[in-house]
Coordinates of C-alpha atoms and ligand atoms in Angstrom, one line a residue:
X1 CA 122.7 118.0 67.5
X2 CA 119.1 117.2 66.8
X3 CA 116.0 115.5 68.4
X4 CA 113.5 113.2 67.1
X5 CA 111.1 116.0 66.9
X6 CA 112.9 117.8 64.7
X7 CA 114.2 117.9 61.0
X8 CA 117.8 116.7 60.0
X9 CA 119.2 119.3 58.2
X10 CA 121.6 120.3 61.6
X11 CA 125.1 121.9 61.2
X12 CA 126.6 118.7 62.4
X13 CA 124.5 117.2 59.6
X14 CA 125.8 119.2 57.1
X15 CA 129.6 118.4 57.5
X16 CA 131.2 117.4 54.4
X17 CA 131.7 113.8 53.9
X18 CA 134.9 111.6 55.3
X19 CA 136.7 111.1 51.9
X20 CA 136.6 112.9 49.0
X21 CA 139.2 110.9 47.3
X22 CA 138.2 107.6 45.6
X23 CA 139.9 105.9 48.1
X24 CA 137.7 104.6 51.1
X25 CA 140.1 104.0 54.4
X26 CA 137.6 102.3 56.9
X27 CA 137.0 99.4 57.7
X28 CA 140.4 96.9 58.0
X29 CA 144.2 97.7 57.6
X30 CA 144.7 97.9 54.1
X31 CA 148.4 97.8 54.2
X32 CA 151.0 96.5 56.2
X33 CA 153.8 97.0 57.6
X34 CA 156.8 95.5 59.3
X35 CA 155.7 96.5 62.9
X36 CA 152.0 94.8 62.0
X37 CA 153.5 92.0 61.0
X38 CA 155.6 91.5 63.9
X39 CA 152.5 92.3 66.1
X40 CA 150.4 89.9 64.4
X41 CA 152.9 86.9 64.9
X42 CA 153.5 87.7 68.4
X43 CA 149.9 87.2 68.7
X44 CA 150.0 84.3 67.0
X45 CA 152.6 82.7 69.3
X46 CA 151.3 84.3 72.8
X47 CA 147.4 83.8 73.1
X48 CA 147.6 79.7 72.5
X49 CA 150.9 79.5 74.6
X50 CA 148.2 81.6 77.2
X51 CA 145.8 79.2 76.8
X52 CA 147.8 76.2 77.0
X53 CA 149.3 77.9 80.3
X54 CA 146.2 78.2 82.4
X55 CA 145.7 74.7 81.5
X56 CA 149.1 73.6 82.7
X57 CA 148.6 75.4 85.7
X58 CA 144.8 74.4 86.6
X59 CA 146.6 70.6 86.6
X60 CA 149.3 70.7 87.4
X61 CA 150.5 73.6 89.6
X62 CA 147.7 73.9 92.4
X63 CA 145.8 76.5 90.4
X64 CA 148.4 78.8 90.5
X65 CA 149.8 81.1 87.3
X66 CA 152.1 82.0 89.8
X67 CA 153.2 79.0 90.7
X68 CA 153.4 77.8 87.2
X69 CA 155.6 80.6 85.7
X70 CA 158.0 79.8 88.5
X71 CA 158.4 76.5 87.6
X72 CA 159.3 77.7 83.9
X73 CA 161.2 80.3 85.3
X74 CA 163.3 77.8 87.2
X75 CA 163.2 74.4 84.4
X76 CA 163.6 76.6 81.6
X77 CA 161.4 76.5 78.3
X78 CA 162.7 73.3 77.0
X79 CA 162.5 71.0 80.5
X80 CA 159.1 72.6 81.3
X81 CA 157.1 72.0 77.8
X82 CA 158.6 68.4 78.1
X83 CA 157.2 68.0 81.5
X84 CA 154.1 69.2 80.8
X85 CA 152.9 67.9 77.2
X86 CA 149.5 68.5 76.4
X87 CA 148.3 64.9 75.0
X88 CA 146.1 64.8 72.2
X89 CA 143.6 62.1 72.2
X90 CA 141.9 59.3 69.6
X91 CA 138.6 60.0 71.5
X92 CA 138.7 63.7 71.8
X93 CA 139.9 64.7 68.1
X94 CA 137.0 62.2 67.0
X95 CA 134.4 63.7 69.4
X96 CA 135.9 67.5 68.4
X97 CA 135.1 66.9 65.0
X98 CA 131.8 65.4 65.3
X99 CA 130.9 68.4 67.8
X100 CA 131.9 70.9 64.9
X101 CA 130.2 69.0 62.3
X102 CA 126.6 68.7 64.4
X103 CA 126.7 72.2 64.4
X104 CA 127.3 73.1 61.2
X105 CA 124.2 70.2 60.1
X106 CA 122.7 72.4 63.2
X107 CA 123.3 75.7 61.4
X108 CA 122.5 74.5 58.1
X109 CA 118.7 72.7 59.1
X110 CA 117.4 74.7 61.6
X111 CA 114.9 77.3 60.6
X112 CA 115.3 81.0 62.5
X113 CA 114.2 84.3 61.5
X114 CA 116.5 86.9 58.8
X115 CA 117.7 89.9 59.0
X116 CA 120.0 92.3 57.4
X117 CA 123.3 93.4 58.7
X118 CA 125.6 96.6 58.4
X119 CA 126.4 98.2 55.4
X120 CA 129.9 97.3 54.6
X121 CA 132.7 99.1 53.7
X122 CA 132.2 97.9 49.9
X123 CA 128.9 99.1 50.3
X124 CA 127.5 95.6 50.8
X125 CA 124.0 94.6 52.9
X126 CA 124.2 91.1 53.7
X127 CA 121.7 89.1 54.8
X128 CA 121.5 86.7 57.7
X129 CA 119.5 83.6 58.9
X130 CA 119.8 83.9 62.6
X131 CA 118.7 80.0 64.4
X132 CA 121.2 80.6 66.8
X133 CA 118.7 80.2 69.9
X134 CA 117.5 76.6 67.7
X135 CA 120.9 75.7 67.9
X136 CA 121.5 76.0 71.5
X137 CA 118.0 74.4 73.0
X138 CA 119.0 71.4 70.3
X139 CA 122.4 70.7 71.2
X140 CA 121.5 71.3 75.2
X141 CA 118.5 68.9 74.8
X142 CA 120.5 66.9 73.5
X143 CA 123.2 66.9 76.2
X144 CA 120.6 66.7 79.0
X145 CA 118.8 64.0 77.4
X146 CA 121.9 61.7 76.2
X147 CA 123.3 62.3 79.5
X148 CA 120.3 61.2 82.0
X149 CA 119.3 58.5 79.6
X150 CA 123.3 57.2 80.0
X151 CA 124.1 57.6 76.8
X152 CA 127.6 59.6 78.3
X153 CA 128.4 61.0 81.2
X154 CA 127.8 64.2 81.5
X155 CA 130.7 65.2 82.5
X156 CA 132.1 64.1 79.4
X157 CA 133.6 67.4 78.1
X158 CA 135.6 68.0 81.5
X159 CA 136.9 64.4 81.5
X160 CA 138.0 65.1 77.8
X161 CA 139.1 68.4 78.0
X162 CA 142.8 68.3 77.6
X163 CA 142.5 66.1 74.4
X164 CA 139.5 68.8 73.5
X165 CA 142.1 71.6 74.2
X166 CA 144.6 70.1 71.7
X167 CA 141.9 69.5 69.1
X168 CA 140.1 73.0 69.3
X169 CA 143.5 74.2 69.0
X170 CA 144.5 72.4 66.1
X171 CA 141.6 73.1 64.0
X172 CA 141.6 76.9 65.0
X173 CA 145.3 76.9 63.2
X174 CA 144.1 75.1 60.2
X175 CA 140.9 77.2 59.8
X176 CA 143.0 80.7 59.7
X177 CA 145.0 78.8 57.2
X178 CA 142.3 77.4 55.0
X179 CA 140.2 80.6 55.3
X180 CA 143.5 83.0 54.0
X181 CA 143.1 80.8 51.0
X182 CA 140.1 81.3 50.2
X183 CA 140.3 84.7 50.7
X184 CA 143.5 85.0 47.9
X185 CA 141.8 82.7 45.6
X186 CA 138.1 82.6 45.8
X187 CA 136.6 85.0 48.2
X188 CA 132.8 85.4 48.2
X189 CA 132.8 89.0 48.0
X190 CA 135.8 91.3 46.3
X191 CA 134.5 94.9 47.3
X192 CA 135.4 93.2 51.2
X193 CA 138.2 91.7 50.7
X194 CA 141.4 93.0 52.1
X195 CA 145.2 91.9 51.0
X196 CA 148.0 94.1 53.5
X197 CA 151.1 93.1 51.2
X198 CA 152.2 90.6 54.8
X199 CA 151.1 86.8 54.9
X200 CA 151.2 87.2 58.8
X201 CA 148.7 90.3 59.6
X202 CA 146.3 88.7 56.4
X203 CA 147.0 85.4 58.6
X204 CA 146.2 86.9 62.0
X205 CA 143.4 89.6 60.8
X206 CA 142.1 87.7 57.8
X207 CA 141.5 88.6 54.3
X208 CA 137.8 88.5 54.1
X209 CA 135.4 90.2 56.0
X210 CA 132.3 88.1 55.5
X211 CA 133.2 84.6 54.0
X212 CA 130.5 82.5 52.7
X213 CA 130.3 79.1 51.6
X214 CA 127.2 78.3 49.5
X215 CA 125.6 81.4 51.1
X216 CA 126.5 80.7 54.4
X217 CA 127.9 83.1 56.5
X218 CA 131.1 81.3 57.8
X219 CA 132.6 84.2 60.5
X220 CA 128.1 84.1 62.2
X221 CA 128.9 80.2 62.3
X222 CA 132.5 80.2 64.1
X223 CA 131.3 83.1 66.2
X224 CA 127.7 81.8 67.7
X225 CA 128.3 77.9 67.1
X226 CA 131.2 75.9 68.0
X227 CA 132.1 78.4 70.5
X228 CA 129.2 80.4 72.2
X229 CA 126.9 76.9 72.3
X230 CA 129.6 75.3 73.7
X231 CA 130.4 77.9 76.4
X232 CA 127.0 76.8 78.7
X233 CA 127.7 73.3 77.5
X234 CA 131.3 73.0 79.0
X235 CA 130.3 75.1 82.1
X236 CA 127.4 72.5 83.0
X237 CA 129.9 69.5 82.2
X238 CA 132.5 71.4 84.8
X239 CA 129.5 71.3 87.4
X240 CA 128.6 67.9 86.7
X241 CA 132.3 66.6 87.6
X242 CA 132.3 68.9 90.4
X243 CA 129.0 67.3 92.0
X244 CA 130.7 63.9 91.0
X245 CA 133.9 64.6 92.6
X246 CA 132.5 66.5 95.9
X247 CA 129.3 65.4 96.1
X248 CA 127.5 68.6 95.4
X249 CA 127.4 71.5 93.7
X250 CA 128.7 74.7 95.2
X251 CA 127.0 78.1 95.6
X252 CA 130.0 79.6 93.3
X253 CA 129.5 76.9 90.3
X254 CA 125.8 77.5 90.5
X255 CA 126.0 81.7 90.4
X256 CA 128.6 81.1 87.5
X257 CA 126.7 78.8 85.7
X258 CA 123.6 81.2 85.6
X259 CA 125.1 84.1 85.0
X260 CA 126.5 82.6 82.0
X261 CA 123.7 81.2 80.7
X262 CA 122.3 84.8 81.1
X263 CA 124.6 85.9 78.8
X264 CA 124.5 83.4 76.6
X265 CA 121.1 83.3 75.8
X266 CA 120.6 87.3 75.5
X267 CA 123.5 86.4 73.0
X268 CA 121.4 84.1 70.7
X269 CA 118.0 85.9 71.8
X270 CA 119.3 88.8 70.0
X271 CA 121.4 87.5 67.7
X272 CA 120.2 89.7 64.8
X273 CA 121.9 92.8 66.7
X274 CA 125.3 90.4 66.9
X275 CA 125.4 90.9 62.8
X276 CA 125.6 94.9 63.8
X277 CA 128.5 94.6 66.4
X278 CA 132.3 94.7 65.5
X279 CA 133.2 91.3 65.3
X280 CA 130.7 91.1 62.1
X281 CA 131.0 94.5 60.9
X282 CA 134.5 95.0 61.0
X283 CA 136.4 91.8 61.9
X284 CA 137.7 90.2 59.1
X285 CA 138.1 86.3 59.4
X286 CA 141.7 85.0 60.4
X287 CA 143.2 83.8 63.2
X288 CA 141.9 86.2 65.7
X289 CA 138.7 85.1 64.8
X290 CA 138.9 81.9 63.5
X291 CA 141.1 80.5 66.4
X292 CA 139.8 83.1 69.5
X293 CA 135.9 81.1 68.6
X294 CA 137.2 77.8 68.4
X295 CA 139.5 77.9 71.2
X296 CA 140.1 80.7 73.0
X297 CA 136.6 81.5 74.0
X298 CA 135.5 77.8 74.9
X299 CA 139.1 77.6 76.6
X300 CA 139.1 80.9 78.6
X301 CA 135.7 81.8 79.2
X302 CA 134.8 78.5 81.0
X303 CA 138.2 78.8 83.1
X304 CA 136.6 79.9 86.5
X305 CA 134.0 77.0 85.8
X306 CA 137.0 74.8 85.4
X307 CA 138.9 76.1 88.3
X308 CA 135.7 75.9 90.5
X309 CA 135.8 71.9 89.6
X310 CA 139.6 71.4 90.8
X311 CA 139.4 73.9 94.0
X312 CA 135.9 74.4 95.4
X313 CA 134.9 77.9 96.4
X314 CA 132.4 78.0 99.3
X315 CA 130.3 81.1 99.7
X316 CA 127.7 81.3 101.8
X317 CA 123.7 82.2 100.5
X318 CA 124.1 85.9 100.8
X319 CA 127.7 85.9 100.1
X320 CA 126.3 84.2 96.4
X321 CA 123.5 86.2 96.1
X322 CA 125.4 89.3 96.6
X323 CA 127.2 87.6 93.3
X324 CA 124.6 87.0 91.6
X325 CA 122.8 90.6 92.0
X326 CA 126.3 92.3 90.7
X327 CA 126.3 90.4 87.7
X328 CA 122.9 90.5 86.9
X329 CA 123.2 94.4 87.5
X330 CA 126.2 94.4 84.6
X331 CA 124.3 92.2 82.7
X332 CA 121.3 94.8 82.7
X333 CA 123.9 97.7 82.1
X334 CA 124.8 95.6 79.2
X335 CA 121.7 95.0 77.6
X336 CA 119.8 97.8 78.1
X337 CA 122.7 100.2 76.4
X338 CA 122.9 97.4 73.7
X339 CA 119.2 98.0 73.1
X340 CA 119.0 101.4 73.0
X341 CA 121.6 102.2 70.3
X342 CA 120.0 99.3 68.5
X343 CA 116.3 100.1 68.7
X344 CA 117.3 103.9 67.8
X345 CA 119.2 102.4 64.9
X346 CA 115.8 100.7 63.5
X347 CA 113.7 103.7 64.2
X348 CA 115.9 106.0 62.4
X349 CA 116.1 108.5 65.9
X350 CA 112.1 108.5 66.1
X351 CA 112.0 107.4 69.5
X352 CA 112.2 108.3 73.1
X353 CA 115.2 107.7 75.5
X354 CA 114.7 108.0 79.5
X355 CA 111.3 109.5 78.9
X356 CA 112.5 112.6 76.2
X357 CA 113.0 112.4 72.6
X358 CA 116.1 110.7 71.5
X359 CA 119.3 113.6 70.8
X360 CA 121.5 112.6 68.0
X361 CA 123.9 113.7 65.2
X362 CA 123.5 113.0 61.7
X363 CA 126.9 111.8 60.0
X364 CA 128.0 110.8 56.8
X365 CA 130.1 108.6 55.3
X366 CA 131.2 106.7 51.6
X367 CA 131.8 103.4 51.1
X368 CA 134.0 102.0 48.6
X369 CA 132.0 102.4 45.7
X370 CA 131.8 105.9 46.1
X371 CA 128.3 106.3 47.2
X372 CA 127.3 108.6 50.1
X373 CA 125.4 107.0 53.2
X374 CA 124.3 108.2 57.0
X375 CA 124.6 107.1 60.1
X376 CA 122.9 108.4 62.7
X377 CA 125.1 108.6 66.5
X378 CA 122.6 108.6 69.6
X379 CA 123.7 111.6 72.0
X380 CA 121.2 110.9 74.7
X381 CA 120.3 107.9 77.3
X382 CA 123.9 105.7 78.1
X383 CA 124.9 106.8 75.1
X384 CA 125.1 110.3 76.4
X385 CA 126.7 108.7 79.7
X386 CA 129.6 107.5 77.9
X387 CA 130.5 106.1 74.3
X388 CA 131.2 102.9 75.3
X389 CA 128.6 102.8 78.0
X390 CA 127.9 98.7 76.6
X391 CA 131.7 97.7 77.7
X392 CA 130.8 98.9 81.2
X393 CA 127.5 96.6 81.8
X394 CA 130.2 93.7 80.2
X395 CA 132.9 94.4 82.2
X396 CA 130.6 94.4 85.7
X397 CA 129.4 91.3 84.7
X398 CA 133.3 89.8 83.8
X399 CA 134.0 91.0 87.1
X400 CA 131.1 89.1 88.9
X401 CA 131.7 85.9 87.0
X402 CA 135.7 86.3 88.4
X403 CA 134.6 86.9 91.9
X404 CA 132.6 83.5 91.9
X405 CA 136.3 81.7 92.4
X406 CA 137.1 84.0 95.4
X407 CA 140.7 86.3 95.4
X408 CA 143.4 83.4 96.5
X409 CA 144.4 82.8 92.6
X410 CA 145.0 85.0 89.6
X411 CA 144.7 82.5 87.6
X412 CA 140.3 82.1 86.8
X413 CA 140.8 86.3 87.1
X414 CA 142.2 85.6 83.2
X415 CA 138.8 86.3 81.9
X416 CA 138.2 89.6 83.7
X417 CA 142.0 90.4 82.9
X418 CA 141.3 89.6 79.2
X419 CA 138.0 91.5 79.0
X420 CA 139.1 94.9 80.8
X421 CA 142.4 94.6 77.8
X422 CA 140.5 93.7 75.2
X423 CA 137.7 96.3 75.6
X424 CA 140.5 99.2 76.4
X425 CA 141.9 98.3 72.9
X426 CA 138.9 97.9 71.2
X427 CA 137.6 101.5 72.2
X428 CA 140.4 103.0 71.1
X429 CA 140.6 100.5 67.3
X430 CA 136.4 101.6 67.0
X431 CA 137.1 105.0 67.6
X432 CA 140.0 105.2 65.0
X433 CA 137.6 103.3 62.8
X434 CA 134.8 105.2 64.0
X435 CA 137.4 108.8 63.1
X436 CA 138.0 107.0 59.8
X437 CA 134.2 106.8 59.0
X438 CA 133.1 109.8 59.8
X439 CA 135.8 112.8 60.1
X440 CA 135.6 115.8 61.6
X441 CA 132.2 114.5 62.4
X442 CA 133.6 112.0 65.0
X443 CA 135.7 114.7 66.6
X444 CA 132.4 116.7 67.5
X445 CA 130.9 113.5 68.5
X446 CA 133.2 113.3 71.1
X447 CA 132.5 117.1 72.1
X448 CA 129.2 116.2 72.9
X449 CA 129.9 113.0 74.6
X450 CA 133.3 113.5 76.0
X451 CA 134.0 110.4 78.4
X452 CA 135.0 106.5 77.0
X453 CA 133.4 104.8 79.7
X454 CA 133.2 106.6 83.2
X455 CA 132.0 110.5 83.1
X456 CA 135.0 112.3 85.0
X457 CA 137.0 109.1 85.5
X458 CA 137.8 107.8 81.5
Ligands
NDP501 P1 129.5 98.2 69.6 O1 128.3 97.3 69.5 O2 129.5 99.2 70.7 O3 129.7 98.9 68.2 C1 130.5 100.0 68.0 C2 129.9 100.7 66.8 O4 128.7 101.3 67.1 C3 130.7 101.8 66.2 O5 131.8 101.3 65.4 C4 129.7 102.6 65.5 O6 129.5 101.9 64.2 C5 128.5 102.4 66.3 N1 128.3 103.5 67.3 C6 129.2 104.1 68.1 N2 128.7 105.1 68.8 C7 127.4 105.1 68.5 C8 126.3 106.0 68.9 N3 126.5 106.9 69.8 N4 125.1 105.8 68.3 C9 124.9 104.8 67.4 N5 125.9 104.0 66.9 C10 127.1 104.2 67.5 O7 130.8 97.4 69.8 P2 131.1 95.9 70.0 O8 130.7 95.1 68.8 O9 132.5 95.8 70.4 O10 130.3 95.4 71.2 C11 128.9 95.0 71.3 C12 128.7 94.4 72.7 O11 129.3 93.1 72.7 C13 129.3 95.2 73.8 O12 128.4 95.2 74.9 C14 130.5 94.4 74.2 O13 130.8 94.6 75.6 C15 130.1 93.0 73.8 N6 131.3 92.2 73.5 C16 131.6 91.1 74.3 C17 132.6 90.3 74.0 C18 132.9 89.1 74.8 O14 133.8 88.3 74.4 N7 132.2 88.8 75.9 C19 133.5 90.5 72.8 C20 133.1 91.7 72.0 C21 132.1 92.5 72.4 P3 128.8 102.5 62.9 O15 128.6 104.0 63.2 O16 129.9 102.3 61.9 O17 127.6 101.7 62.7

């Protein structure tokens, strides 16, 4: 290990690089087999059928999950899909594609600043224009000034939100589909591009990892536009039909919708450091992605908003406040970790952490074309804490935004259920990634920073 101060020629430093074959094994599956496949379609079938359930049960069963699976339980599949048809509609499907397509003119127009992302696995620096932020004052202008000039309601999104649900849906299917062809047939960069041998994982974790249509980055689109913009957009449209069905608008709706926006905006303020996280360094562009930003996200993210519209939560100020300050406490936990690893990133270790000079090890690592690169792992401030001291801040913040719709219902817990999941197994996919990378060199990593999340507890 090694401070700022002091040179970078360490033992850990010196450890001999990952591979020494020809054959680079980061970065996506590259082959795979039956079990994967299997995997891959069960996630296909489950996370929409999730989706579609929390719906069904929102409507149509008090709220309740419970409730809902009883019902199945008791009908049986067949009797309980037909009594509980999702109905696409003329005006949604119209107004889902016009959404998708004012962001994309959005994404395409808009000025914003560049930057440069990871260094991929073919050895690859891609750059991005990030007008993310643009994107979002635009299309909320726009919202607030269409809807008090009576252009549309503005709850127009919650009114339409089953036939949105089907649409989303739809065209998260036929993006995976579309984007596995263009990954067989004409994919923007080969060095990136990963084939398993199995239709279903390709179709589930995608072929390409950064996709690009006339130099457009299609995976920073899906991720930040359709999906994130929307998130706030959807939230406020719950609200609105909230204060038009009750009159006002509740202490819970209004923590939720801040602390969302919070989010949401640190999202797009830093959106530079999103083209250094997972989903664009790693992720390759199927289903999971393709489907999880067009639907899942604006479906499951806004559920406690949506569930605070049907079944009103009352809190009291302090109650709310008490809310509020959790969240914002996550959120802070969040950032500020996010920052740090990022900022040490730029400065190449040449900084201070928590008032001493940043402690790191230097480890290296080839990429597909055989060169030899660094990477430099910060030892010191949260990321001495814990190594995934970022998912903590995140999952305080999940846990605040659950609490907003009290503890009588699982079901607008779904998000917080999801999140604690889905950052469990994304610890342990980085890390194997992470072991891939680097080697041995990982393996003292972890000496020195022994703990996942919680020093003494995981
Ligand atoms: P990270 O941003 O934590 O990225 C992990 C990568 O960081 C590793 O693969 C490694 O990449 C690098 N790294 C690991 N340890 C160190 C270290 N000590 N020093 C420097 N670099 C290190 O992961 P995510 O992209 O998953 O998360 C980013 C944030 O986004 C998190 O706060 C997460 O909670 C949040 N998030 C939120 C989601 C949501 O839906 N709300 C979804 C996904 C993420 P390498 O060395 O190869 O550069």
């Amino acid at each position: 290990m090694e401070t700022a101060s002091t040179t970078m020629s360490t033992p850990l430093g010196l450890l001999a690089p990952v591979i020494s074959s020809d054959k680079v094994i980061w970065g996506r599956k590259a082959e795979a087999v039956t079990k994967d496949s299997l995997k891959s379609l069960f996630m296909v079938l489950l996370a929409p059928t999730w989706v579609l359930l929390n719906w069904v049960a929102l409507t149509r069963y008090e709220g309740s999950l419970i409730t809902a699976l009883a019902a199945l339980w008791r009908q049986g599949l067949i009797d309980f899909l037909q009594a509980n048809q999702l109905q696409p509609t003329f005006a949604a499907s119209l107004g889902y594609l016009a959404w998708f397509a004012f962001q994309a003119v959005l994404y395409v127009v808009l000025p914003g600043p560049k930057c440069v992302g990871q260094r991929t696995p073919g050895g690859l620096l891609l750059g991005y224009v990030t007008n993310g932020l643009n994107a979002w004052v635009v299309t909320h202008l726009c919202y607030l000034i269409g809807s008090l000039a009576g252009f549309f309601d503005p709850s127009i999104i919650a009114r339409h939100w089953e036939g949105l649900l089907v649409a989303a849906n739809c065209s998260g299917f036929v993006l995976a589909f579309l984007f596995q062809l263009k990954g067989y047939y004409q994919p923007s960069f080969q060095e990136d591009r990963k084939m398993s041998g199995s239709l279903v994982f390709d179709f589930w974790a995608g072929v390409e990892l950064n996709p690009r249509i006339a130099g457009l980055d299609l995976k920073l689109f899906l991720n930040g536009r359709p999906g994130i913009v929307a998130w706030t957009l959807i939230d406020l449209s719950w609200a609105a039909y909230q204060y038009q069905t009750l009159g006002y608008v509740t202490y819970s709706m209004i923590v939720l919708n801040i602390l969302h926006m919070v989010y949401v905006l640190d999202f797009f303020y830093n959106e530079s450091w999103y083209t250094r996280t997972i989903d664009i360094t790693h992720d390759h562009l199927g289903f999971m992605l393709a489907w999880g930003d067009t639907t899942f996200l604006p479906a499951l993210y806004t559920l406690q908003a949506q569930y605070l519209a049907y079944y009103p939560v009352h809190f009291t100020g302090t109650e709310a406040a008490g809310i509020l300050t959790l969240g914002l406490l996550g959120y802070i936990i969040f950032r500020t970790s996010n920052a740090q690893r990022d900022e040490f990133r730029a400065k190449h270790g040449e900084l201070n952490i928590w008032g001493s000079p940043a402690s790191y090890m230097k480890c290296s690592y080839q990429t597909l074309d055989g060169k030899l690169h660094y990477s430099l792992l910060l030892t010191s401030g949260w990321w001495g804490f814990s190594r995934h001291s970022n998912y903590l801040g995140d999952l305080i913040l999940s846990f605040a935004v659950c609490a907003v719709c009290g503890f009588d219902n699982v079901l607008p817990w779904a998000y917080f259920i999801f999140m604690f999941t889905f950052l469990q197994h994304r610890m342990r996919r980085d890390e194997r990634r992470c072991l891939n990378k680097y080697g041995e060199q990982w393996h003292k990593y972890c000496e020195v920073v022994p703990y996942r999340l919680l020093p003494y507890i995981y």
